[in-house]
Short mmCIF file of C-alpha atoms in Angstrom, two decimals:
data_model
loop_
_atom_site.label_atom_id
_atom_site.label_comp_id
_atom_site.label_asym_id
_atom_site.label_seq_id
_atom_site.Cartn_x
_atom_site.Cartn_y
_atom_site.Cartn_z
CA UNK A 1 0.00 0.00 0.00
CA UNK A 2 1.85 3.59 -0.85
CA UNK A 3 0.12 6.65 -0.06
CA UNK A 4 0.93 9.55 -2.94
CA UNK A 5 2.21 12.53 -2.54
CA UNK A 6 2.20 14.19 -6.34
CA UNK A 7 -0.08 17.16 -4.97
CA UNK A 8 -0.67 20.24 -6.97
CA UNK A 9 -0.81 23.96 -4.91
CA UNK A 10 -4.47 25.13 -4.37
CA UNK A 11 -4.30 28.97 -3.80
CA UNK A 12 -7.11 31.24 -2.58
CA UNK A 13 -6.79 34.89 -3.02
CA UNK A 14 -7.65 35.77 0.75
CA UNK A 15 -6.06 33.53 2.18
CA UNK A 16 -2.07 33.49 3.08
CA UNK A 17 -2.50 29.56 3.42
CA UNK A 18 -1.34 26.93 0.55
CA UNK A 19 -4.05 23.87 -0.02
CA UNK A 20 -1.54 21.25 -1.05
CA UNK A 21 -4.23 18.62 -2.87
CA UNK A 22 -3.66 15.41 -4.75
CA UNK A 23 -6.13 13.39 -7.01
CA UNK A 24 -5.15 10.18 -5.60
CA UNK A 25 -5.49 8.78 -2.21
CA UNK A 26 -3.42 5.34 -2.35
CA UNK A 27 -2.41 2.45 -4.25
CA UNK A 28 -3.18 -1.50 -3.57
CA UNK A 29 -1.62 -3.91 -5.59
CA UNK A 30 -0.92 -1.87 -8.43
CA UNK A 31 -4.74 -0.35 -7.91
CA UNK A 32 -5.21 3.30 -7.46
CA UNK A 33 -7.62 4.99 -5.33
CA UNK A 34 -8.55 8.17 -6.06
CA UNK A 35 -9.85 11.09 -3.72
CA UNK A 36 -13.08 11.28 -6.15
CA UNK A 37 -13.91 8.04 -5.66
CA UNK A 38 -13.92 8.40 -1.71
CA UNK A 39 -15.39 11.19 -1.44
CA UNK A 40 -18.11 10.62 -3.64
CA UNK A 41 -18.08 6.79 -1.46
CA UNK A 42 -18.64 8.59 1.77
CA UNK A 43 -21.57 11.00 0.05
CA UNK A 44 -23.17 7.78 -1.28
CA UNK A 45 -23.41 6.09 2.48
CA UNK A 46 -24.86 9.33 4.14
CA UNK A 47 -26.87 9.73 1.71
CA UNK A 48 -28.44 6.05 1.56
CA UNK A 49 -28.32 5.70 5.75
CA UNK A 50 -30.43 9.59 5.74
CA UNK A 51 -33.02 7.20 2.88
CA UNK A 52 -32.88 4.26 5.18
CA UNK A 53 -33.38 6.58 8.38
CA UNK A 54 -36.50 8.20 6.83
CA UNK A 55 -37.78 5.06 5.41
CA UNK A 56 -37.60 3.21 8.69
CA UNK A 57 -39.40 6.37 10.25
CA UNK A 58 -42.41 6.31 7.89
CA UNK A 59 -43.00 2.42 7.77
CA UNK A 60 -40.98 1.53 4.27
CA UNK A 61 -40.62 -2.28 3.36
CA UNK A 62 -36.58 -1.94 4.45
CA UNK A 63 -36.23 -4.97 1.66
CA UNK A 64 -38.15 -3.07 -1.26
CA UNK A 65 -35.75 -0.13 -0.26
CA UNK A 66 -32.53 -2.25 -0.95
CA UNK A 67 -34.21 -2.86 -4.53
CA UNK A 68 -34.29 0.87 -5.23
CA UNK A 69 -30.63 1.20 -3.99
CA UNK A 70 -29.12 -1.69 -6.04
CA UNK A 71 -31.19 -0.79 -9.15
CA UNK A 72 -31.19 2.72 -8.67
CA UNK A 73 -27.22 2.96 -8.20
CA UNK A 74 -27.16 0.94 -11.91
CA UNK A 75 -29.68 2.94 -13.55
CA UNK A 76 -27.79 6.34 -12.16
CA UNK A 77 -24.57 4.97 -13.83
CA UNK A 78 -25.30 4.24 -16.84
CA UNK A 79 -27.51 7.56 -16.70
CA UNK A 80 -25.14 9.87 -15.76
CA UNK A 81 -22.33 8.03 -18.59
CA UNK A 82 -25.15 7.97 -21.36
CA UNK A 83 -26.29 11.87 -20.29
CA UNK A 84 -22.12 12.80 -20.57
CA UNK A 85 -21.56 10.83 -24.04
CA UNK A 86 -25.10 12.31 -26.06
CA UNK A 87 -23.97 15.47 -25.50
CA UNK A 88 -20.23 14.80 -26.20
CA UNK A 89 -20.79 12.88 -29.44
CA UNK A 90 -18.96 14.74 -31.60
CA UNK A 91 -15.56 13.39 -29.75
CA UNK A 92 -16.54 9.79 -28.46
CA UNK A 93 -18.42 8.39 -32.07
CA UNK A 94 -14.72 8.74 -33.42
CA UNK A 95 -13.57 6.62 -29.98
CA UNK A 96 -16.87 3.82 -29.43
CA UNK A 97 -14.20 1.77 -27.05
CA UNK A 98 -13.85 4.79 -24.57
CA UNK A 99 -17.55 5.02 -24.26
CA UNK A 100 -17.45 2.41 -21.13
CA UNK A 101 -14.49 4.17 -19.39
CA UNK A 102 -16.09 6.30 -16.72
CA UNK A 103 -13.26 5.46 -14.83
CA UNK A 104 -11.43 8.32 -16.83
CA UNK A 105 -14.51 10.55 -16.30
CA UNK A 106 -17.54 12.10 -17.69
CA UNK A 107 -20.58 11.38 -15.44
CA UNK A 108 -23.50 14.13 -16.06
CA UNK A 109 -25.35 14.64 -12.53
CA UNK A 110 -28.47 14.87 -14.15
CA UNK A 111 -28.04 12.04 -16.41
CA UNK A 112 -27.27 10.10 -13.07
CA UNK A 113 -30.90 11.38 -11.40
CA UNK A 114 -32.60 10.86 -14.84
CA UNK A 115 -31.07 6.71 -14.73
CA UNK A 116 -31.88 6.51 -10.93
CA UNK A 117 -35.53 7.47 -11.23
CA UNK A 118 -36.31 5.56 -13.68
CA UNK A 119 -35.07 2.62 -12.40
CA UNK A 120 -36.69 3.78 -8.85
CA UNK A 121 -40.19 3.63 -10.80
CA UNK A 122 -39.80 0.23 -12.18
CA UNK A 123 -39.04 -0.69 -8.42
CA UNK A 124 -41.45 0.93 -7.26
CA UNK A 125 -44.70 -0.36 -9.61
CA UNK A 126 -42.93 -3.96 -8.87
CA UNK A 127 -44.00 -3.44 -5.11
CA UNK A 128 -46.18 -1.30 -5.09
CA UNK A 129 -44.91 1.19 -3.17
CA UNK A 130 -45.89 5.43 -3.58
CA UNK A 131 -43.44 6.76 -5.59
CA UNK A 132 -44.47 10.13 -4.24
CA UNK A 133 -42.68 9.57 -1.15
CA UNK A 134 -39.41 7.62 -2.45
CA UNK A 135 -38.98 10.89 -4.44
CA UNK A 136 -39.06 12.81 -1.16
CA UNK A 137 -36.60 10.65 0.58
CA UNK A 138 -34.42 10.41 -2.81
CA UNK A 139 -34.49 14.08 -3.44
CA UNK A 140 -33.32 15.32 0.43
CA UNK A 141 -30.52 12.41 0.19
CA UNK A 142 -29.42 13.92 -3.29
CA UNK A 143 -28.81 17.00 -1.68
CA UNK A 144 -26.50 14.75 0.91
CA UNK A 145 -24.92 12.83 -1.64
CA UNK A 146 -23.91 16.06 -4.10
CA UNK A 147 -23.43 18.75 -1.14
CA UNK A 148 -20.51 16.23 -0.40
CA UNK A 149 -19.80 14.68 -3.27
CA UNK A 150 -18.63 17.87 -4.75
CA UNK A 151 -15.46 18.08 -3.26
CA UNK A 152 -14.20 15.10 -5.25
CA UNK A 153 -13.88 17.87 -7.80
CA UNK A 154 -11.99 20.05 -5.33
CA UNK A 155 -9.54 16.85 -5.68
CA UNK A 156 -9.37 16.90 -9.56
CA UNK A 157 -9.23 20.72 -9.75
CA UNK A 158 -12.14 20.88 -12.29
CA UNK A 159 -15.96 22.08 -12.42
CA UNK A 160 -14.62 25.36 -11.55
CA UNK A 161 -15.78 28.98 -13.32
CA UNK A 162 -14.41 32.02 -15.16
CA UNK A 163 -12.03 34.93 -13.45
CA UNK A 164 -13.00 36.21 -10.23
CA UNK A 165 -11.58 38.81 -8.22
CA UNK A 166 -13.35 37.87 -4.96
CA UNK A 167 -11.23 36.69 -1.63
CA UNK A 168 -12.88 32.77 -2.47
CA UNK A 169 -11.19 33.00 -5.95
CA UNK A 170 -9.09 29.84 -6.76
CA UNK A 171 -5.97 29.41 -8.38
CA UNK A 172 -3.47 25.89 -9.29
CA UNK A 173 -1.72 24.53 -12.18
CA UNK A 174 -4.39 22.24 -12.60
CA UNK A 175 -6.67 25.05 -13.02
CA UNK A 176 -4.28 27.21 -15.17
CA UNK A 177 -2.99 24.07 -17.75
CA UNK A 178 -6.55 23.37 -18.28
CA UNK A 179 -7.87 26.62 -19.58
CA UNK A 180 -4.75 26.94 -21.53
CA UNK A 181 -5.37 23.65 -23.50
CA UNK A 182 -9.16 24.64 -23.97
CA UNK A 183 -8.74 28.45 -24.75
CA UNK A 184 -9.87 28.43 -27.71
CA UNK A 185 -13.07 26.19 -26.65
CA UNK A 186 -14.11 28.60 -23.83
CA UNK A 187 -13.81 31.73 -25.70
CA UNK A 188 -15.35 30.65 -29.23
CA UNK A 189 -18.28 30.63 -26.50
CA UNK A 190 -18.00 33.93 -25.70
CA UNK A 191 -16.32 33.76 -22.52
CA UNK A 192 -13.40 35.54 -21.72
CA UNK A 193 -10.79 34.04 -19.58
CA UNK A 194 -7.08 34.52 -18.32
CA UNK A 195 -5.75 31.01 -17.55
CA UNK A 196 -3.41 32.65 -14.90
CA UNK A 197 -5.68 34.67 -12.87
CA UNK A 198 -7.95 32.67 -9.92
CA UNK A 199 -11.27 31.53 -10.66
CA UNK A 200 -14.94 30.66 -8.84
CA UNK A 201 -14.49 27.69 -7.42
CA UNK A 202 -18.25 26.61 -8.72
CA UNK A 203 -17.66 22.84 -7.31
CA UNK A 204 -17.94 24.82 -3.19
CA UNK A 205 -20.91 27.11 -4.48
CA UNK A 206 -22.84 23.85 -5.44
CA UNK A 207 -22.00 22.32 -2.33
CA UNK A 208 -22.64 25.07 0.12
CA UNK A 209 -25.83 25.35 -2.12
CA UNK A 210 -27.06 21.62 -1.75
CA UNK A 211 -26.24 21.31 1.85
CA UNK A 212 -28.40 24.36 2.70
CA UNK A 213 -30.98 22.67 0.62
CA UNK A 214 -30.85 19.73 3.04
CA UNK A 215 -31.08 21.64 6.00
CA UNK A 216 -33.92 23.36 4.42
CA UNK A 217 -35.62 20.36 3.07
CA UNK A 218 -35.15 18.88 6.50
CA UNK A 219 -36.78 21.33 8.67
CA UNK A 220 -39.63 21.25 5.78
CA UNK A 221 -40.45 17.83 6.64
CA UNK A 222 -40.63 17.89 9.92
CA UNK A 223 -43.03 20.98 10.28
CA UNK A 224 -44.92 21.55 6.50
CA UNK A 225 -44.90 18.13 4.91
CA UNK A 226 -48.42 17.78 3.54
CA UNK A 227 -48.26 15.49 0.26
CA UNK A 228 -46.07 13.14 -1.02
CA UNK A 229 -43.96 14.49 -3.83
CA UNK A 230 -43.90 17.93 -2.18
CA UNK A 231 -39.99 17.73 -0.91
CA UNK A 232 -38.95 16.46 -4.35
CA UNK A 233 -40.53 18.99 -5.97
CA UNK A 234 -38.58 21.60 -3.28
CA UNK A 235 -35.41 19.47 -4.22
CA UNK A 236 -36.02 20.26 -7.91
CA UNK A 237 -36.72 23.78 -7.06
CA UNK A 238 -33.76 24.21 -5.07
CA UNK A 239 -31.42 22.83 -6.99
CA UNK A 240 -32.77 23.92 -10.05
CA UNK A 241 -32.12 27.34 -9.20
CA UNK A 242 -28.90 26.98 -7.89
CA UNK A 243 -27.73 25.08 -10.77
CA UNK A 244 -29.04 28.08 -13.27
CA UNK A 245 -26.92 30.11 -11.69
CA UNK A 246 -24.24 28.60 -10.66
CA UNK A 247 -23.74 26.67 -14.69
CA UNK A 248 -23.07 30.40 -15.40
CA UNK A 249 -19.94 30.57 -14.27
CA UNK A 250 -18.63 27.12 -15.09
CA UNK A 251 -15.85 26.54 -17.89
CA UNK A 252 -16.64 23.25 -18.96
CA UNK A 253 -20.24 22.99 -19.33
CA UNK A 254 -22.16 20.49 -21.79
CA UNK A 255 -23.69 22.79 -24.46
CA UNK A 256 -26.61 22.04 -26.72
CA UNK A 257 -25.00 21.21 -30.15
CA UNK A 258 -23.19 23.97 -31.77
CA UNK A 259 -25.05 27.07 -29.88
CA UNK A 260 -24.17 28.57 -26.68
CA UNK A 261 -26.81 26.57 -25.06
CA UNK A 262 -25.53 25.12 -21.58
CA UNK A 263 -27.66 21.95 -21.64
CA UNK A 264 -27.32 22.12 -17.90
CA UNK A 265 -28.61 25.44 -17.10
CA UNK A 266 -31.92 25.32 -19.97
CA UNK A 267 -32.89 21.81 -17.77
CA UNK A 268 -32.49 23.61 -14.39
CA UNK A 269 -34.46 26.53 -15.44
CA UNK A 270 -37.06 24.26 -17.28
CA UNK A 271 -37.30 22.15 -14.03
CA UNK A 272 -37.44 25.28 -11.81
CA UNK A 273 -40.36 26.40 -13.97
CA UNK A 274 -42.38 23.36 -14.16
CA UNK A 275 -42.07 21.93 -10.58
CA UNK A 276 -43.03 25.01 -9.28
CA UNK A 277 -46.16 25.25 -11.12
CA UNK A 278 -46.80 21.95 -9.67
CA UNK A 279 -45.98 22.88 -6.13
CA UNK A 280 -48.42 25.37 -6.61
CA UNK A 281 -51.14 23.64 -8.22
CA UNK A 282 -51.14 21.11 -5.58
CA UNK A 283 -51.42 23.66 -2.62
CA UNK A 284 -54.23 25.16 -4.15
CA UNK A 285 -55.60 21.64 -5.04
CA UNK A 286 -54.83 21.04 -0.69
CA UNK A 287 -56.63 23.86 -0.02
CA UNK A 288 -59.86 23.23 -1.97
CA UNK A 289 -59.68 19.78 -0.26
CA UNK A 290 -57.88 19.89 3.13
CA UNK A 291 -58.36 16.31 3.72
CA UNK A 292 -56.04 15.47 0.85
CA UNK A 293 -53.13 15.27 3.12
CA UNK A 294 -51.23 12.38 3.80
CA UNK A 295 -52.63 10.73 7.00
CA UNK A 296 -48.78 9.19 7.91
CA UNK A 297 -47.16 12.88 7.18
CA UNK A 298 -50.57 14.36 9.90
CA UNK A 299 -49.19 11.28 12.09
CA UNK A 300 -45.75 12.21 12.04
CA UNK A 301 -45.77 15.91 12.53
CA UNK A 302 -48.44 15.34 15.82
CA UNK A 303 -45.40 13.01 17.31
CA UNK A 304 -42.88 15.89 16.80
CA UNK A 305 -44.88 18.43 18.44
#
């Protein structure tokens, strides 16, 4: 087992201190482990105990759960691969064999929600269980799972965003080398960029962003949790709008074909949009018809007060 020690200088321009970071974590047996893969490990697990926590505390068949995890985990996969490859054709139908690499990156977040649900609703029609409320334990465990996750790309030194001046800017060789080589990419979109000045770090925006989301999402279903579906469609809403933003700033985004399109950024607005013309539609629907609400959520919120 050797531990590495090839790390590359992470500076921030209020800070006086140096962030030395590495992309890998250790070797085994010619194997190595990298800090992506950890991190995004130890996201995973909090994210599926929070599910199994919140699943135990509203009755769920435990076993049917398992079924959404192992299924769901595939679907996500192969989602968020598939998501990163559509919209990267150009490169990979010239290289078909790298298509199944994903160990050399490109995994599309929404591509991996996209797989996961779909697979989740397959479970879920198999044992009949209300999809409605797997969403709402999915969606606040998302926010676990990417809130952390994120930092894997701290690791990598990528998913960051243009020039910033601010005291949180960002600057490393990684950073630097990589909007040297794509120059020309970034600013045949319109974006201006100076590979040697710091940058947003848009991988601890998204974070900060989806681990307020939890708290938020948290406190919502403890206190105003009246239909099932209703945190999921908060989740969508939250990170929706985040994710519009925040795409804004990023250097390597997916874009729709040739235009200046981030694919990213039209979906998050589009989901921001619709779910929140749902949200609405079904409070006014719960209003008309107070007795609508879920019984277990009624249940649940007398035993907390």
């Amino acid at each position: 087992m050797k531990f590495f020690t090839d790390y590359t200088s992470v500076k921030f321009t209020g800070l006086k201190h140096i962030f030395d970071v590495s992309e890998n974590f250790l070797e085994i047996g010619g194997m190595t482990i990298k800090w992506y893969g950890v991190i995004i490990a130890f996201g995973f697990l909090l994210a599926v105990l929070f599910g199994g926590r919140m699943a135990y505390k509203y009755k769920v068949n435990l076993n049917h759960m398992v079924d959404v995890l192992i299924f769901g985990t595939v679907g996500g996969i192969v989602g968020a691969r598939l998501y990163y490859v559509i919209f990267e054709w150009s490169y990979y139908k010239n290289h078909l064999g790298e298509i199944v690499q994903i160990w050399n990156g490109g995994l599309a977040i929404y591509g991996g929600i996209i797989g996961g649900l779909i697979m989740a609703y397959f479970v879920c029609k198999k044992h009949e269980m209300s999809m409605g409320q797997l969403l709402d334990f999915i969606g606040m465990s998302l926010l676990i799972g990417q809130g952390i996750g994120r930092w894997g790309n701290f690791a990598n030194q990528e998913a960051f965003g243009t020039n910033t001046t601010a005291p949180w800017g960002m600057l490393s060789d990684k950073t630097t080398a990589y909007l040297t080589e794509h120059f020309s990419e970034i600013t045949a979109k319109g974006i201006t960029i100076d590979p040697s000045q710091p940058v947003h770090p848009t991988f601890l925006y998204e974070s900060l962003w989806c681990l307020l989301g939890f708290a938020i999402l948290y406190f919502l279903s403890r206190k105003y949790y009246k239909f099932n579906g209703q945190l999921f469609l908060c989740y969508a809403i939250w990170y929706g709008l985040g994710r519009t933003i925040i795409e804004g700033f990023r250097t390597d985004s997916l874009y729709l074909a040739a235009t200046n399109i981030r694919v990213s950024q039209a979906l998050s607005l589009g989901l921001v949009i619709c779910c929140t013309l749902l949200l609405i539609a079904k409070f006014v629907e719960l209003k008309k018809n107070p007795a609508g609400e879920n019984k277990e959520v009624a249940t649940e919120n007398g035993s907390d007060n």
